[in-house]
């Protein structure tokens, strides 16, 4: 009897995020969400600039990465999906998370509006949400620009 397994695949009940950072060799970063599907606060350990994070998950969920400098990156974790992240610690606003349509859209949004004023970012987020109301990327943008923004004011 032989068993074949792949380290690069997530099982159907696990979401996975593999990544690397430029200009960051070692750190602890945090992952959290307000969603019921993810009722915990996890730690990601970065060693040698790389990390590999997996978590049990039953449905697509917006998760937040919280960095040591208190900046955040939002992404959509999906059961059975392995996402890839590339980031530069010197410019976390342009973190690239790929591997699903929702995260590709969020990455494109971050890249396009990273240099824009916060008010312009919020207007662009509102337009995206109105154009894509059923998209998990729209949910992530809503959380960042409206739900969390209300908490901070």
Short mmCIF file of C-alpha atoms in Angstrom, two decimals:
data_model
loop_
_atom_site.label_atom_id
_atom_site.label_comp_id
_atom_site.label_asym_id
_atom_site.label_seq_id
_atom_site.Cartn_x
_atom_site.Cartn_y
_atom_site.Cartn_z
CA UNK A 1 0.00 0.00 0.00
CA UNK A 2 1.37 3.41 -0.89
CA UNK A 3 0.32 6.80 0.31
CA UNK A 4 0.82 9.87 -1.81
CA UNK A 5 0.56 13.30 -0.24
CA UNK A 6 1.50 16.74 -1.36
CA UNK A 7 2.80 19.31 1.08
CA UNK A 8 1.71 22.13 -1.19
CA UNK A 9 -1.99 21.30 -1.17
CA UNK A 10 -4.54 22.19 1.49
CA UNK A 11 -7.17 19.62 2.33
CA UNK A 12 -10.82 20.51 1.80
CA UNK A 13 -11.24 21.75 5.40
CA UNK A 14 -7.99 23.73 5.62
CA UNK A 15 -7.04 27.16 4.32
CA UNK A 16 -3.36 27.78 3.75
CA UNK A 17 -1.22 30.86 3.20
CA UNK A 18 2.44 30.46 2.22
CA UNK A 19 4.57 33.53 1.92
CA UNK A 20 7.80 35.41 1.96
CA UNK A 21 8.93 38.86 3.00
CA UNK A 22 11.73 41.04 1.74
CA UNK A 23 13.48 43.03 4.47
CA UNK A 24 12.07 40.84 7.26
CA UNK A 25 13.97 37.82 8.46
CA UNK A 26 12.19 36.97 11.69
CA UNK A 27 8.92 38.10 13.24
CA UNK A 28 5.64 37.10 14.76
CA UNK A 29 2.62 38.38 12.90
CA UNK A 30 -0.98 37.82 13.86
CA UNK A 31 -4.08 36.62 12.06
CA UNK A 32 -7.61 37.31 13.25
CA UNK A 33 -11.17 37.84 12.06
CA UNK A 34 -14.51 38.96 13.42
CA UNK A 35 -16.23 36.17 11.46
CA UNK A 36 -17.82 33.29 13.35
CA UNK A 37 -16.15 30.78 11.03
CA UNK A 38 -12.80 31.88 12.50
CA UNK A 39 -13.13 32.48 16.21
CA UNK A 40 -9.49 32.66 17.22
CA UNK A 41 -6.37 34.78 17.19
CA UNK A 42 -3.41 32.97 15.56
CA UNK A 43 0.29 33.67 15.31
CA UNK A 44 2.34 33.27 12.15
CA UNK A 45 6.06 32.81 12.70
CA UNK A 46 8.30 34.26 10.00
CA UNK A 47 11.75 32.66 9.82
CA UNK A 48 14.32 33.48 7.18
CA UNK A 49 11.69 35.72 5.59
CA UNK A 50 9.32 32.79 4.93
CA UNK A 51 6.21 31.38 6.57
CA UNK A 52 3.61 28.67 6.02
CA UNK A 53 0.28 29.11 7.80
CA UNK A 54 -2.69 26.77 7.73
CA UNK A 55 -5.94 26.83 9.64
CA UNK A 56 -9.11 24.75 9.74
CA UNK A 57 -11.90 26.60 7.95
CA UNK A 58 -15.39 25.62 6.83
CA UNK A 59 -16.23 28.54 4.53
CA UNK A 60 -14.53 31.47 2.77
CA UNK A 61 -13.65 34.02 5.43
CA UNK A 62 -12.06 37.47 5.48
CA UNK A 63 -8.95 37.31 7.66
CA UNK A 64 -6.71 40.14 8.78
CA UNK A 65 -2.94 39.98 9.09
CA UNK A 66 -1.69 42.34 11.81
CA UNK A 67 1.98 43.28 11.53
CA UNK A 68 4.29 44.41 14.37
CA UNK A 69 3.94 48.03 13.16
CA UNK A 70 0.12 47.68 13.50
CA UNK A 71 -0.57 47.93 9.79
CA UNK A 72 -2.93 45.32 8.37
CA UNK A 73 -3.54 43.28 5.24
CA UNK A 74 -6.95 41.77 4.56
CA UNK A 75 -7.35 38.58 2.56
CA UNK A 76 -9.94 35.90 1.84
CA UNK A 77 -9.05 32.48 3.22
CA UNK A 78 -10.84 29.61 1.52
CA UNK A 79 -11.02 25.96 2.55
CA UNK A 80 -9.00 23.75 0.21
CA UNK A 81 -7.09 26.68 -1.30
CA UNK A 82 -3.39 27.44 -0.97
CA UNK A 83 -2.67 31.15 -1.28
CA UNK A 84 0.75 32.69 -1.94
CA UNK A 85 1.91 35.94 -0.40
CA UNK A 86 4.87 38.11 -1.35
CA UNK A 87 5.49 41.29 0.57
CA UNK A 88 8.17 43.83 1.28
CA UNK A 89 8.30 44.81 4.95
CA UNK A 90 9.26 48.31 3.80
CA UNK A 91 5.95 48.64 1.90
CA UNK A 92 3.27 46.37 3.36
CA UNK A 93 0.49 48.31 1.61
CA UNK A 94 1.41 46.52 -1.61
CA UNK A 95 1.44 42.95 -0.27
CA UNK A 96 0.59 40.50 -3.07
CA UNK A 97 -1.70 37.64 -2.15
CA UNK A 98 -2.62 35.40 -5.06
CA UNK A 99 -4.20 32.02 -5.64
CA UNK A 100 -7.90 32.83 -5.83
CA UNK A 101 -10.06 35.30 -7.74
CA UNK A 102 -10.97 37.23 -4.58
CA UNK A 103 -7.35 37.67 -3.51
CA UNK A 104 -6.20 38.53 -7.01
CA UNK A 105 -8.83 41.32 -6.98
CA UNK A 106 -7.74 42.55 -3.54
CA UNK A 107 -4.11 42.59 -4.63
CA UNK A 108 -5.00 44.57 -7.75
CA UNK A 109 -6.98 47.03 -5.61
CA UNK A 110 -4.08 47.45 -3.13
CA UNK A 111 -1.58 48.01 -5.93
CA UNK A 112 -3.80 50.48 -7.77
CA UNK A 113 -4.73 52.61 -4.75
CA UNK A 114 -1.73 52.25 -2.42
CA UNK A 115 -0.54 55.80 -3.13
CA UNK A 116 -4.03 57.34 -3.10
CA UNK A 117 -5.38 59.45 -0.26
CA UNK A 118 -7.53 57.55 2.27
CA UNK A 119 -10.67 59.34 1.03
CA UNK A 120 -9.92 58.25 -2.55
CA UNK A 121 -9.30 54.68 -1.39
CA UNK A 122 -12.65 54.67 0.40
CA UNK A 123 -14.47 56.00 -2.69
CA UNK A 124 -12.81 53.35 -4.86
CA UNK A 125 -13.75 50.66 -2.31
CA UNK A 126 -17.36 51.86 -2.34
CA UNK A 127 -17.45 51.68 -6.15
CA UNK A 128 -15.96 48.17 -6.12
CA UNK A 129 -18.47 46.99 -3.51
CA UNK A 130 -21.40 48.37 -5.53
CA UNK A 131 -20.12 46.73 -8.73
CA UNK A 132 -19.35 43.34 -7.10
CA UNK A 133 -21.82 42.96 -4.20
CA UNK A 134 -21.56 39.16 -3.97
CA UNK A 135 -17.78 38.97 -4.18
CA UNK A 136 -15.69 38.07 -1.11
CA UNK A 137 -13.20 40.76 -2.17
CA UNK A 138 -16.03 43.27 -1.76
CA UNK A 139 -16.65 41.92 1.74
CA UNK A 140 -12.95 42.37 2.60
CA UNK A 141 -13.02 45.95 1.28
CA UNK A 142 -16.18 46.66 3.26
CA UNK A 143 -14.54 45.38 6.44
CA UNK A 144 -11.43 47.49 5.88
CA UNK A 145 -12.91 50.75 4.67
CA UNK A 146 -16.29 50.86 6.40
CA UNK A 147 -16.73 48.39 9.25
CA UNK A 148 -13.29 48.87 10.83
CA UNK A 149 -13.19 52.55 9.89
CA UNK A 150 -16.31 53.10 12.02
CA UNK A 151 -14.65 51.36 14.97
CA UNK A 152 -11.57 53.58 14.69
CA UNK A 153 -13.52 56.87 14.64
#
